[in-house]
Amino acid sequence: MKSTWTKNLSPEQTKEIEREFKEGKLLRRRLAAIFEEKLRVKHSETRAKDGYASPNWAYFQADAIGYERALTEILSILED
């Protein structure tokens, strides 16, 4: 469990978050699977040849990379 979950919480809140984090393992796994699928789809879309013809290709790439980075961060927070 990452310290992000309990940062700036009281000891009582920290204990409750830790307990609920452990109890929510199935939910966290399902969320991770959903986000991993979204990552795979975005990764595939980003590498499609159709996008290279767009004059805004660089902006689309920057957006896609930011999206992937955000999903990767979320996945790391959901990990045990």
Coordinates of C-alpha atoms in Angstrom, one line a residue:
M1 CA 0.0 0.0 0.0
K2 CA 1.4 3.3 -1.0
S3 CA 1.8 6.1 1.5
T4 CA -0.4 8.3 -0.7
W5 CA -3.4 6.6 0.8
T6 CA -2.6 7.7 4.3
K7 CA -0.8 11.0 3.8
N8 CA -2.0 13.8 6.1
L9 CA -4.5 11.5 7.9
S10 CA -5.0 11.0 11.6
P11 CA -3.9 7.7 13.1
E12 CA -7.5 6.6 13.4
Q13 CA -8.2 7.5 9.8
T14 CA -5.0 5.7 8.7
K15 CA -6.0 2.5 10.5
E16 CA -9.4 2.6 8.8
I17 CA -8.0 3.3 5.3
E18 CA -5.5 0.4 5.8
R19 CA -8.3 -1.9 6.9
E20 CA -10.5 -0.9 3.9
F21 CA -7.6 -1.2 1.5
K22 CA -7.1 -4.8 2.5
E23 CA -10.8 -5.6 2.4
G24 CA -11.2 -4.0 -1.0
K25 CA -8.7 -6.2 -2.8
L26 CA -11.2 -7.6 -5.3
L27 CA -12.5 -4.2 -6.1
R28 CA -8.9 -2.8 -6.6
R29 CA -8.1 -5.8 -8.9
R30 CA -11.2 -5.1 -11.0
L31 CA -10.3 -1.4 -11.3
A32 CA -6.8 -2.3 -12.3
A33 CA -8.1 -4.6 -15.0
I34 CA -10.4 -1.9 -16.3
F35 CA -7.5 0.7 -16.4
E36 CA -5.1 -1.8 -18.0
E37 CA -7.6 -2.4 -20.8
K38 CA -8.0 1.3 -21.3
L39 CA -4.2 1.6 -21.4
R40 CA -4.0 -1.1 -24.1
V41 CA -6.7 0.5 -26.2
K42 CA -5.1 3.9 -26.0
H43 CA -1.7 2.5 -26.8
S44 CA -3.1 0.8 -29.9
E45 CA -4.9 3.9 -31.0
T46 CA -1.8 6.0 -30.5
R47 CA 0.2 3.8 -32.9
A48 CA -2.4 3.7 -35.6
K49 CA -1.1 4.8 -39.0
D50 CA -4.1 7.0 -39.6
G51 CA -3.0 9.5 -37.0
Y52 CA 0.2 10.4 -38.8
A53 CA -1.8 12.2 -41.5
S54 CA -3.2 14.7 -39.0
P55 CA -1.6 18.1 -38.8
N56 CA -2.2 18.0 -35.1
W57 CA -0.4 14.7 -34.7
A58 CA 2.1 16.1 -32.1
Y59 CA -0.8 17.3 -29.9
F60 CA -2.6 14.0 -30.1
Q61 CA 0.6 12.2 -29.1
A62 CA 1.2 14.5 -26.2
D63 CA -2.4 14.0 -25.0
A64 CA -2.0 10.2 -25.4
I65 CA 1.2 10.1 -23.4
G66 CA -0.3 12.2 -20.6
Y67 CA -3.3 9.9 -20.5
E68 CA -1.1 6.8 -20.3
R69 CA 1.0 8.4 -17.6
A70 CA -2.1 9.2 -15.5
L71 CA -3.5 5.7 -15.9
T72 CA -0.1 4.3 -15.0
E73 CA 0.0 6.4 -11.8
I74 CA -3.5 5.2 -10.9
L75 CA -2.5 1.6 -11.4
S76 CA 0.5 2.1 -9.1
I77 CA -1.7 3.5 -6.4
L78 CA -4.0 0.5 -6.6
E79 CA -1.2 -2.0 -6.2
D80 CA -0.8 -3.9 -2.9

